[in-house]
Tab-separated table of C-alpha atoms in Angstrom:
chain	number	residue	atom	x	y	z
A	1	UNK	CA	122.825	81.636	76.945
A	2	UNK	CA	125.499	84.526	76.623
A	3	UNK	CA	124.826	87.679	78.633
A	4	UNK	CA	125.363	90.993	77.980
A	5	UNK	CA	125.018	93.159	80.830
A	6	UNK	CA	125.037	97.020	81.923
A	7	UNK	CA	124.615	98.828	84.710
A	8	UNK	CA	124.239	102.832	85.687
A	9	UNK	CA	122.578	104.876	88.868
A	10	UNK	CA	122.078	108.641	88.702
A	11	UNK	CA	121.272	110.833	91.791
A	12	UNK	CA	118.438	112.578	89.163
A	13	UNK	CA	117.836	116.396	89.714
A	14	UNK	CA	116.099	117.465	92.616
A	15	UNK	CA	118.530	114.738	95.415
A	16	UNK	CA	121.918	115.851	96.262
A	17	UNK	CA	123.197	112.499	97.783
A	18	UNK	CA	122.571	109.394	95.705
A	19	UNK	CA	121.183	106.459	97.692
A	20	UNK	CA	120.863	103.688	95.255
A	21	UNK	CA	123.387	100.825	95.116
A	22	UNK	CA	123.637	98.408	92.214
A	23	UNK	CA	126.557	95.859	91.876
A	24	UNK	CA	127.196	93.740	88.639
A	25	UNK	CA	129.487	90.003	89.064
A	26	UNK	CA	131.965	90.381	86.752
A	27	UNK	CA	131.251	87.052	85.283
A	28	UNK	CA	127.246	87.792	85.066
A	29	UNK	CA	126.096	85.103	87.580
A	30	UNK	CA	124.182	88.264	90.271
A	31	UNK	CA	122.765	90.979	89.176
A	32	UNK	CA	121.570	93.735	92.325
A	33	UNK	CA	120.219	96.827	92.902
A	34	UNK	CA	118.962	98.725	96.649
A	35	UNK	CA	117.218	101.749	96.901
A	36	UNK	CA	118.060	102.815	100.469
A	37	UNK	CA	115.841	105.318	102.674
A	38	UNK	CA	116.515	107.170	106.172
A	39	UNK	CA	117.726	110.575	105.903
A	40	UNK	CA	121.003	111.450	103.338
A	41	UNK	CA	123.617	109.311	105.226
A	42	UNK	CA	121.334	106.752	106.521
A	43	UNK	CA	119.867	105.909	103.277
A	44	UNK	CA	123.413	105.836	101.546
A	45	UNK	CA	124.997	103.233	104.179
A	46	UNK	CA	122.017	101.171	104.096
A	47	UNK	CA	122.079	100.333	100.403
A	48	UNK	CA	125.649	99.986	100.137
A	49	UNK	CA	125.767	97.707	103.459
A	50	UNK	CA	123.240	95.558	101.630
A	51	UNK	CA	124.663	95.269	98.020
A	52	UNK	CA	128.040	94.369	99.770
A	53	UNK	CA	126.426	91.782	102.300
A	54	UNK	CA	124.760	90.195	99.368
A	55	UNK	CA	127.690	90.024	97.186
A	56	UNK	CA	130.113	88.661	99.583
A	57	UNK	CA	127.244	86.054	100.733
A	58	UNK	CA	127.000	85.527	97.043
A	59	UNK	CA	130.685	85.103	95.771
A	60	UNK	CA	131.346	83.060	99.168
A	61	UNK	CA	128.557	80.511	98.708
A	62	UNK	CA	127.964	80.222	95.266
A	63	UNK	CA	129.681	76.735	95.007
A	64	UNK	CA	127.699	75.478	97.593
A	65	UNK	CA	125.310	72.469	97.644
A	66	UNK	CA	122.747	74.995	98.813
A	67	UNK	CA	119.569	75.404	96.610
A	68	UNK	CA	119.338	78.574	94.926
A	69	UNK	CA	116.381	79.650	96.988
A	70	UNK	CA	118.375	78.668	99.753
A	71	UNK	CA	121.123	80.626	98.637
A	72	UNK	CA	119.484	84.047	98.101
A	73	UNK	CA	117.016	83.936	101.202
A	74	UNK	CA	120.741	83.424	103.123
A	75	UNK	CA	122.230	86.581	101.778
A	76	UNK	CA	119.253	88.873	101.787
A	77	UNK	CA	118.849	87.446	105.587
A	78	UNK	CA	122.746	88.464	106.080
A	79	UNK	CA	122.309	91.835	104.687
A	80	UNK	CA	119.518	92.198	106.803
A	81	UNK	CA	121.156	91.526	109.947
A	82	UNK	CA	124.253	93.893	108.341
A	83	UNK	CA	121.972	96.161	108.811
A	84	UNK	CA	120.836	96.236	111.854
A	85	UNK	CA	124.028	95.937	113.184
A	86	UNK	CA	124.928	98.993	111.869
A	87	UNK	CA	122.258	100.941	113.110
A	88	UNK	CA	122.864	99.373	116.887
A	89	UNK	CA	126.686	100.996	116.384
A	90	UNK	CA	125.242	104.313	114.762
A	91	UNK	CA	121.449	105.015	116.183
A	92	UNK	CA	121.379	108.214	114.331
A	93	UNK	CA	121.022	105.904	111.344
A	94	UNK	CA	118.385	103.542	113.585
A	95	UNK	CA	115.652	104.311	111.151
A	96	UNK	CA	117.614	103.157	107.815
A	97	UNK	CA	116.467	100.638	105.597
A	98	UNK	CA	116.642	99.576	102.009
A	99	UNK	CA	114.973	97.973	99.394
A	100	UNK	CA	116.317	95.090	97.131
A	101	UNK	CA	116.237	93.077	94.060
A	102	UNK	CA	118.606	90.477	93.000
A	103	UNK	CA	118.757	88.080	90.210
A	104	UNK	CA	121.188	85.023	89.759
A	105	UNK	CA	122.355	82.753	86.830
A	106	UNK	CA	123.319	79.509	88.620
A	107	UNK	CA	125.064	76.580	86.836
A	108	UNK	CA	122.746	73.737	87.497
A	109	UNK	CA	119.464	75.553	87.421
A	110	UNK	CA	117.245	75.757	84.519
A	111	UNK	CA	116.104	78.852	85.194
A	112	UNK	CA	117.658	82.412	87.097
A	113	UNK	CA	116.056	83.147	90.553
A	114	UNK	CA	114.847	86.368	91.442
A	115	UNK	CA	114.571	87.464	95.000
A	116	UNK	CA	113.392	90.889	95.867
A	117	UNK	CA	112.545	93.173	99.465
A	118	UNK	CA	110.136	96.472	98.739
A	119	UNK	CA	109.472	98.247	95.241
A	120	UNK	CA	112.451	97.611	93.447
A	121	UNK	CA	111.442	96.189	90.356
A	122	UNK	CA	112.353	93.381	87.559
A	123	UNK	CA	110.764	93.653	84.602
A	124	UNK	CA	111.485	90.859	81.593
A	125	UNK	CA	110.890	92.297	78.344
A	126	UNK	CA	109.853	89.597	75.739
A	127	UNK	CA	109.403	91.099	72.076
A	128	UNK	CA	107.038	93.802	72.012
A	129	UNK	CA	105.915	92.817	75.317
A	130	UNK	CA	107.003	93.907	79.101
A	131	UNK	CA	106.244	91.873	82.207
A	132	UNK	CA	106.830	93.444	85.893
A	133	UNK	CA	107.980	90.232	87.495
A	134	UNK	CA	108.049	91.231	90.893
A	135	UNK	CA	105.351	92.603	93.194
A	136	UNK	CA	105.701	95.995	94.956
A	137	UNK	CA	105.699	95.138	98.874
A	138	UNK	CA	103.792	98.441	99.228
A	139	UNK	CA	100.346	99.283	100.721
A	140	UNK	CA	99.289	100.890	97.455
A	141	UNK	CA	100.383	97.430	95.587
A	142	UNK	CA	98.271	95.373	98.034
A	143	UNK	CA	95.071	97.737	97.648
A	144	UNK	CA	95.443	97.771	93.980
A	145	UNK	CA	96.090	93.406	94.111
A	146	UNK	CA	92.680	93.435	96.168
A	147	UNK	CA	90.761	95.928	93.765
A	148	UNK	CA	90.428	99.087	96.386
A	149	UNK	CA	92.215	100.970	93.848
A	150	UNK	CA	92.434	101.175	89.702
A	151	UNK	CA	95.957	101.731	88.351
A	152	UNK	CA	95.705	104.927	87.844
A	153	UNK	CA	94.709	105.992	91.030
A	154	UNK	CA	97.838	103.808	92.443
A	155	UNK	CA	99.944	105.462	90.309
A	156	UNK	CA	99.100	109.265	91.658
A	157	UNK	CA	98.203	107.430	95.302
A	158	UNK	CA	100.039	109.918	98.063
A	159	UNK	CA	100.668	106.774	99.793
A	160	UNK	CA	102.568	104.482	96.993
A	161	UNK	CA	106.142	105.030	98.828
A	162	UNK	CA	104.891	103.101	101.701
A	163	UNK	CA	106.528	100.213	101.855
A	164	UNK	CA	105.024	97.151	103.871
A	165	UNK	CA	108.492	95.729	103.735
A	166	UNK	CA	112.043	96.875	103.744
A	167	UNK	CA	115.713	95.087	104.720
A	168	UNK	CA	116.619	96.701	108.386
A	169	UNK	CA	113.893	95.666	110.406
A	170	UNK	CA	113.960	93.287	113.210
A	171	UNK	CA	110.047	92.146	111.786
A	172	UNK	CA	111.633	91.312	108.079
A	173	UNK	CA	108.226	88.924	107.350
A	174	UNK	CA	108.255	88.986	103.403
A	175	UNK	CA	110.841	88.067	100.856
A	176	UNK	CA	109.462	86.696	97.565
A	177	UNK	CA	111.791	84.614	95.903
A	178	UNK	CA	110.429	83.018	92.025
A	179	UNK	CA	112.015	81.145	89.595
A	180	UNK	CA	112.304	83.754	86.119
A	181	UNK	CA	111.926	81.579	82.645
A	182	UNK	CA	113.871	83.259	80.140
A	183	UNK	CA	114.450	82.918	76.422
A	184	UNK	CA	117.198	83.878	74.003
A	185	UNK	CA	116.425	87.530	72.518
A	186	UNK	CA	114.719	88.503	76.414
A	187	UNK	CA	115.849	91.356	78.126
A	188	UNK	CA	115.333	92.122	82.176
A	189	UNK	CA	115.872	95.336	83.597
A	190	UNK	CA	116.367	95.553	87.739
A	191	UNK	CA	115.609	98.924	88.234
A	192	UNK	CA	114.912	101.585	91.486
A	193	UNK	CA	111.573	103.386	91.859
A	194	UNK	CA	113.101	106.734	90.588
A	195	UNK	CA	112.844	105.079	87.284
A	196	UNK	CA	109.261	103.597	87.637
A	197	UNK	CA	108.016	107.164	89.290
A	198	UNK	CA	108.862	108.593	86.082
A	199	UNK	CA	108.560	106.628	83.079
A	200	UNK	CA	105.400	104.259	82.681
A	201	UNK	CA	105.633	100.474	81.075
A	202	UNK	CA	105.084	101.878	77.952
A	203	UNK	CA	107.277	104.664	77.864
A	204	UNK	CA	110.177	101.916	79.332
A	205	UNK	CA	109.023	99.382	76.394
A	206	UNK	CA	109.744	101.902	73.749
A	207	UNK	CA	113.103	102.998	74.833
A	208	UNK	CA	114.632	99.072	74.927
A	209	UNK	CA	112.827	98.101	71.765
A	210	UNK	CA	114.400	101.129	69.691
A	211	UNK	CA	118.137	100.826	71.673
A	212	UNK	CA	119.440	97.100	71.394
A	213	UNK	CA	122.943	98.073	72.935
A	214	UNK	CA	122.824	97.890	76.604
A	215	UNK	CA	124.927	100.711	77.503
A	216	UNK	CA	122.829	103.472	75.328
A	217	UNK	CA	119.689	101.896	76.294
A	218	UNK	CA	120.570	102.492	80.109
A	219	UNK	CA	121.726	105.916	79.726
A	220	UNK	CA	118.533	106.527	77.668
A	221	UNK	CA	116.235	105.372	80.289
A	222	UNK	CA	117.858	107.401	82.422
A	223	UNK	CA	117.923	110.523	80.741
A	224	UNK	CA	114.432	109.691	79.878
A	225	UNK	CA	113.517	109.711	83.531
A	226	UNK	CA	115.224	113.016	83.996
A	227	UNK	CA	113.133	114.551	81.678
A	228	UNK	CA	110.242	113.651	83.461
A	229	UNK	CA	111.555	115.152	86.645
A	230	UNK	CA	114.233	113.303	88.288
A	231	UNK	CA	112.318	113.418	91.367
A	232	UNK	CA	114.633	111.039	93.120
A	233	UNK	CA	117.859	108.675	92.101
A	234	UNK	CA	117.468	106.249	88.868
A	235	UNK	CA	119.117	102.724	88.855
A	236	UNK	CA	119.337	100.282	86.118
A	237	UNK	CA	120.428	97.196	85.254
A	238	UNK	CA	120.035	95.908	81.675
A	239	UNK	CA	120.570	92.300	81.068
A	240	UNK	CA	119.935	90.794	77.471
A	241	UNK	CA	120.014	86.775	77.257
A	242	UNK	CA	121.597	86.773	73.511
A	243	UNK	CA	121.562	82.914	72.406
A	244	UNK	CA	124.313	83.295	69.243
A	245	UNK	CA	128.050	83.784	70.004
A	246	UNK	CA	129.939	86.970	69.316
A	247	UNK	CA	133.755	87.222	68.757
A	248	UNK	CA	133.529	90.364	71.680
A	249	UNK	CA	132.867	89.665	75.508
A	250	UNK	CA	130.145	90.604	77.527
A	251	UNK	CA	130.079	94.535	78.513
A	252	UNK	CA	129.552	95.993	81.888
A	253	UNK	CA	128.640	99.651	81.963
A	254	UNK	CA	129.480	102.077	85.040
């Protein structure tokens, strides 16, 4: 299946330092995006350590015998450790960490994997229909998973920044890695939680079922999000699986 990819952060209205990261393979075999935390510079390095840890893992391993599994548990393990190595060099940055979410497009597999750290999201949209494929690694998510909490009170919950997992810590426990099926006509959106703060399922739905080009869809989700407040920096990364053959090449937004 031909891809057609885009990709666009924004540091929204109220955060003067944007510390999101996305990165986009020029070919469209990885797609990632990190939503780093720790104070403005902290934050910032941790992100941008990760999406470059993961990429170079990534570009350096991809012809590899290595499963894909294999393959993105190495390079979110790598960033990990990129990580902390920074922070032993800089310990006014000690406290840094970042979230992740990275999808691949492997020649071989079936299937794209998905691997993901904290509340970075991938959603698949499928027709009318949107799917959150991955699972916050937050306390609110867990509560909400075990019934302690409806969705609407885990989606006012003071508490529903707290992750229960992040790259940059020495206890990294969790990484959920899943095989994605996919279709021809699906779209899948990596995304930061300054977009998912903002804009509900439903209000994300509507925008990529009225805008079929990547690039305005992006910017509209964006905007979208900044009209809702902008509370913190918006990521996304739109990828649409298009099965029929078009005389013009894949686009990658900025």
């Amino acid at each position: 299946m031909k891809r057609l990819f885009t990709g666009l952060t924004d540091p929204g209205l109220l955060r003067s330092v944007n510390q999101d990261a996305y990165y986009i393979d020029p070919e469209g075999r990885f797609f990632i995006v990190a939503d780093g935390m720790g104070g403005h510079a902290g934050g910032q390095e941790a992100s941008r350590i990760a999406t470059q840890a993961i990429q170079f893992y990534l570009e350096q391993y991809w012809p590899s015998l290595d499963s894909s599994p294999a393959l993105l548990e190495a390079a979110l393990l790598e960033a990990n450790q990129a990580i902390l190595q920074d922070q032993q060099s800089h310990p006014e940055r000690s406290d840094m960490g970042t979230t992740v979410v990275v999808v691949i497009f492997r020649d071989g597999d079936e299937q794209p994997w998905c691997a993901h750290i904290g509340d970075s999201r991938l959603y698949r949209l499928r027709g009318p229909k949107i799917e959150q494929i991955t699972e916050d690694h937050t306390w609110v998510a867990k509560a909400l998973k075990g019934g302690d909490l409806t969705p609407e009170q885990a989606r006012n919950h003071p508490w529903r920044h707290v992750l229960s997992q992040c790259l940059g810590r020495e206890d990294l426990r969790q990484m959920d890695i899943q095989a994605l099926e996919v279709q021809p006509g699906d779209r899948l959106l990596l995304c930061s939680d300054g977009l998912t703060e903002e804009l509900s399922d439903h209000s994300i739905t509507a925008h990529l079922k009225a805008i079929r080009a990547s690039e305005k869809a992006a910017a509209a989700l964006v905007n979208a999000a900044k009209d809702k407040g902008g509370r913190d920096n918006i990521t996304v990364v739109l990828v649409t699986l298009d099965g029929f053959n078009h005389p013009d090449p894949p686009t990658q937004g900025s």
